CSV table of C-alpha atoms in Angstrom, one decimal:
chain,number,residue,atom,x,y,z
N,4,MET,CA,-1.8,-11.3,-11.5
N,5,ALA,CA,2.0,-11.8,-11.6
N,6,ASP,CA,4.9,-11.3,-9.3
N,7,SER,CA,7.9,-9.0,-10.0
N,8,GLN,CA,9.5,-11.6,-12.3
N,9,GLY,CA,6.4,-12.3,-14.3
N,10,ALA,CA,5.5,-15.6,-12.6
N,11,PRO,CA,1.8,-16.2,-12.0
N,12,VAL,CA,0.6,-15.6,-8.5
N,13,PRO,CA,-2.1,-17.9,-7.1
N,14,SER,CA,-5.4,-16.3,-6.3
N,15,LEU,CA,-6.3,-16.4,-2.7
N,16,HIS,CA,-9.6,-17.3,-1.2
N,17,LEU,CA,-9.8,-14.8,1.7
N,18,ARG,CA,-12.1,-15.1,4.7
N,19,ARG,CA,-14.5,-12.2,5.3
N,20,TRP,CA,-12.4,-10.6,8.1
N,21,GLN,CA,-9.3,-10.7,5.8
N,22,VAL,CA,-11.3,-9.0,3.0
N,23,GLU,CA,-12.3,-6.3,5.4
N,24,ALA,CA,-9.0,-5.9,7.2
N,25,VAL,CA,-6.5,-5.7,4.3
N,26,PRO,CA,-7.9,-2.5,2.8
N,27,LEU,CA,-7.9,-0.9,6.2
N,28,ALA,CA,-4.3,-1.9,6.8
N,29,LEU,CA,-3.2,-0.5,3.5
N,30,SER,CA,-5.1,2.8,4.2
N,31,ALA,CA,-3.4,3.1,7.6
N,32,LEU,CA,0.0,2.5,6.1
N,33,GLU,CA,-0.6,5.2,3.4
N,34,GLN,CA,-1.6,7.7,6.2
N,35,LYS,CA,1.3,6.5,8.4
N,36,LYS,CA,-1.1,5.7,11.3
N,37,ASN,CA,1.1,2.9,12.8
N,38,GLY,CA,-2.0,0.8,13.6
N,39,VAL,CA,-2.6,-2.7,14.8
N,40,ILE,CA,-4.6,-5.5,13.2
N,41,VAL,CA,-6.0,-7.7,16.0
N,42,ALA,CA,-7.1,-11.2,15.0
N,43,THR,CA,-7.7,-14.3,17.2
N,44,THR,CA,-5.2,-17.1,17.1
N,45,GLY,CA,-5.7,-19.4,14.1
N,46,ALA,CA,-7.7,-16.8,12.1
N,47,GLY,CA,-5.2,-16.7,9.3
N,48,LYS,CA,-3.1,-13.6,10.0
N,49,SER,CA,-0.2,-14.8,7.8
N,50,ILE,CA,-2.5,-15.0,4.8
N,51,ALA,CA,-3.9,-11.6,5.5
N,52,LEU,CA,-0.5,-10.2,5.8
N,53,ALA,CA,0.7,-11.8,2.6
N,54,GLU,CA,-2.2,-10.4,0.7
N,55,MET,CA,-1.6,-7.0,2.1
N,56,LEU,CA,2.0,-7.1,1.1
N,57,ARG,CA,1.1,-8.2,-2.4
N,58,ARG,CA,-1.2,-5.3,-2.8
N,59,TRP,CA,1.3,-2.9,-1.3
N,60,ARG,CA,4.0,-3.9,-3.7
N,61,GLU,CA,1.6,-3.4,-6.7
N,62,THR,CA,1.6,0.4,-5.9
N,63,HIS,CA,5.0,0.9,-4.4
N,64,PRO,CA,8.2,0.3,-6.3
N,65,VAL,CA,10.8,-2.2,-5.0
N,66,ASP,CA,13.5,0.6,-4.9
N,67,GLU,CA,11.4,2.5,-2.4
N,68,GLY,CA,12.9,0.4,0.3
N,69,LYS,CA,12.9,-3.1,2.0
N,70,ILE,CA,9.9,-4.5,3.7
N,71,VAL,CA,10.9,-6.1,7.1
N,72,VAL,CA,8.6,-8.4,8.9
N,73,THR,CA,9.7,-9.2,12.4
N,74,THR,CA,8.5,-12.1,14.5
N,75,PRO,CA,9.5,-13.5,17.9
N,76,SER,CA,11.0,-16.9,17.0
N,77,LYS,CA,13.0,-18.7,14.3
N,78,LYS,CA,10.1,-21.2,13.9
N,79,LEU,CA,7.8,-18.3,13.1
N,80,VAL,CA,10.3,-16.9,10.7
N,81,GLU,CA,10.2,-20.1,8.7
N,82,GLN,CA,6.5,-20.4,8.8
N,83,LEU,CA,5.9,-16.8,7.7
N,84,ALA,CA,8.6,-16.9,5.0
N,85,GLY,CA,7.1,-20.2,3.7
N,86,THR,CA,3.6,-18.6,3.5
N,87,PHE,CA,4.9,-15.5,1.8
N,88,ALA,CA,7.0,-17.4,-0.6
N,89,SER,CA,4.0,-19.5,-1.8
N,90,ILE,CA,2.0,-16.3,-2.5
N,91,LEU,CA,4.6,-13.7,-3.4
N,92,GLY,CA,7.3,-15.9,-5.0
N,93,ALA,CA,10.3,-17.4,-3.2
N,94,HIS,CA,12.8,-15.0,-4.9
N,95,ASN,CA,11.0,-12.1,-3.2
N,96,VAL,CA,11.2,-13.4,0.3
N,97,GLY,CA,14.3,-13.7,2.5
N,98,ARG,CA,14.8,-15.1,6.0
N,99,TYR,CA,17.1,-13.5,8.5
N,100,TYR,CA,18.2,-15.0,11.8
N,101,THR,CA,21.3,-16.8,13.2
N,102,LYS,CA,21.6,-19.3,10.3
N,103,ALA,CA,19.9,-17.5,7.5
N,104,LYS,CA,21.1,-14.1,6.0
N,105,GLN,CA,18.9,-13.4,3.0
N,106,TRP,CA,18.9,-9.7,3.4
N,107,GLN,CA,19.1,-8.9,-0.4
N,108,ARG,CA,15.5,-9.8,-1.1
N,109,PRO,CA,12.7,-7.2,-1.1
N,110,ILE,CA,10.8,-8.7,1.8
N,111,ILE,CA,12.7,-9.9,4.8
N,112,VAL,CA,11.3,-12.0,7.6
N,113,CYS,CA,13.5,-11.5,10.6
N,114,CYS,CA,13.6,-13.0,14.1
N,115,ASN,CA,13.2,-10.2,16.7
N,116,PRO,CA,16.7,-10.8,18.3
N,117,SER,CA,18.4,-10.5,14.9
N,118,VAL,CA,16.8,-7.1,14.0
N,119,PRO,CA,19.8,-5.0,15.2
N,120,THR,CA,22.3,-6.9,13.0
N,121,LEU,CA,19.9,-6.8,10.1
N,122,ALA,CA,19.6,-3.1,10.4
N,123,VAL,CA,23.4,-2.7,10.4
N,124,MET,CA,23.7,-4.9,7.4
N,125,LEU,CA,21.1,-3.0,5.4
N,126,LYS,CA,22.6,0.4,6.3
N,127,GLU,CA,26.1,-0.8,5.3
N,128,HIS,CA,24.8,-1.7,1.9
N,129,GLY,CA,22.7,1.5,1.5
N,130,GLN,CA,19.4,-0.4,1.6
N,131,PRO,CA,16.6,1.7,3.3
N,132,VAL,CA,13.6,0.1,5.1
N,133,SER,CA,10.3,1.6,3.9
N,134,LEU,CA,7.9,-0.6,5.9
N,135,TRP,CA,8.1,-2.5,9.2
N,136,ILE,CA,5.5,-5.1,10.0
N,137,ALA,CA,5.6,-6.5,13.6
N,138,ASP,CA,4.0,-9.9,13.8
N,139,GLU,CA,3.0,-10.7,17.4
N,140,CYS,CA,3.6,-7.0,18.0
N,141,HIS,CA,2.7,-7.4,21.7
N,142,LYS,CA,6.1,-8.9,22.2
N,143,THR,CA,8.0,-5.9,20.7
N,144,ALA,CA,7.6,-4.2,24.1
N,145,THR,CA,9.1,-7.1,26.1
N,146,ASP,CA,12.6,-8.4,26.6
N,147,ASN,CA,11.9,-10.8,23.7
N,148,MET,CA,13.5,-8.1,21.5
N,149,ARG,CA,17.1,-8.9,22.2
N,150,ALA,CA,20.4,-8.0,20.7
N,151,LEU,CA,23.1,-10.3,19.3
N,152,VAL,CA,26.4,-10.4,21.1
N,153,VAL,CA,28.3,-11.7,18.1
N,154,GLU,CA,27.7,-10.5,14.5
N,155,GLY,CA,27.9,-12.7,11.5
N,156,ASP,CA,27.3,-16.4,11.1
N,157,GLY,CA,28.3,-17.2,14.6
N,158,ALA,CA,25.8,-14.8,16.2
N,159,GLU,CA,24.0,-16.0,19.3
N,160,GLU,CA,21.0,-14.6,21.1
N,161,ASP,CA,21.9,-12.9,24.4
N,162,GLU,CA,18.9,-13.0,26.7
N,163,SER,CA,20.6,-10.6,29.1
N,164,ASN,CA,21.0,-7.9,26.5
N,165,ALA,CA,17.4,-6.6,26.0
N,166,VAL,CA,16.7,-4.1,23.3
N,167,GLY,CA,13.5,-2.0,23.5
N,168,ALA,CA,11.0,-1.6,20.6
N,169,LYS,CA,11.9,2.1,20.2
N,170,VAL,CA,15.6,1.1,19.6
N,171,ILE,CA,14.4,-1.4,17.0
N,172,ALA,CA,12.2,1.1,15.3
N,173,ASP,CA,15.0,3.7,15.2
N,174,ALA,CA,17.5,1.0,13.9
N,175,LEU,CA,15.2,0.1,11.0
N,176,GLY,CA,14.3,3.7,10.3
N,177,ALA,CA,11.0,2.8,8.6
N,178,ASP,CA,8.5,5.7,8.4
N,179,ARG,CA,5.6,3.2,8.2
N,180,ARG,CA,4.8,0.4,10.5
N,181,LEU,CA,1.9,-2.0,11.2
N,182,GLY,CA,1.4,-4.5,14.0
N,183,PHE,CA,-0.4,-7.9,14.0
N,184,THR,CA,-1.4,-9.6,17.2
N,185,ALA,CA,-4.1,-11.7,19.0
N,186,THR,CA,-3.5,-10.1,22.4
N,187,PRO,CA,-3.1,-6.3,22.2
N,188,PHE,CA,-3.7,-5.5,25.8
N,189,ARG,CA,-1.1,-6.6,28.4
N,190,SER,CA,-1.2,-6.9,32.1
N,191,LYS,CA,2.2,-5.2,32.6
N,192,GLU,CA,2.4,-1.5,31.9
N,193,SER,CA,6.0,-2.1,30.6
N,194,GLU,CA,4.5,-4.2,27.8
N,195,THR,CA,2.2,-1.7,26.3
N,196,LEU,CA,2.3,-1.1,22.6
N,197,GLU,CA,4.0,2.3,22.7
N,198,LEU,CA,4.9,2.3,19.0
N,199,PHE,CA,1.4,1.6,17.7
N,200,SER,CA,-1.2,4.2,18.0
N,201,GLU,CA,-4.5,2.6,17.3
N,202,VAL,CA,-6.4,-0.7,16.6
N,203,ILE,CA,-7.6,-0.4,13.0
N,204,TYR,CA,-9.3,-3.8,12.8
N,205,TRP,CA,-10.5,-6.3,15.4
N,206,TYR,CA,-11.5,-10.0,14.7
N,207,PRO,CA,-12.2,-11.5,18.2
N,208,PRO,CA,-12.7,-15.2,19.1
N,209,ALA,CA,-16.5,-14.8,19.2
N,210,ASP,CA,-16.7,-13.7,15.6
N,211,ALA,CA,-14.3,-16.5,14.6
N,212,LEU,CA,-16.6,-19.1,16.3
N,213,ARG,CA,-19.6,-17.8,14.5
């Protein structure tokens, strides 16, 4: 298998849950079910996600739209982007947060607070978003989804200016979305996953221990 520029892509040794979950995730996306993959911490969600994205891109042209993967922190942006780059090719994966603005690449890993400015940037350049993947999607319903008070390279996160997940979804405009999380059920009603309709695969801690 090769990436979009012909470079060989390393084969992945997937765990059983990843083998089972990836086709279900792809099927849910095709049907626009807006589902959630639940996998315990440390199970290898980033590998499953990278494999899912690789298979998705095999059947969906790049000009269909950008793939945006959101995650709560800059550290997770770097971790996810690094995993994706090793599997999908570095030229296919961009990072977007206060000090990284690689919006031109087909797959963009974005810090939650930077999503509004990314959405504006993409719209200004006529770049639609076809797919939104929410890593740690349980945090999309909390005030961890924040706006930026200053656009551009000097942007800073403003914790007082919360942006709800519905606003983020509308800003990106993707008609397909998928969530990944280890903790889908929240104690606060205000933190429910209102944008994700069903759990399509569950890999609990007990299964991981076995």
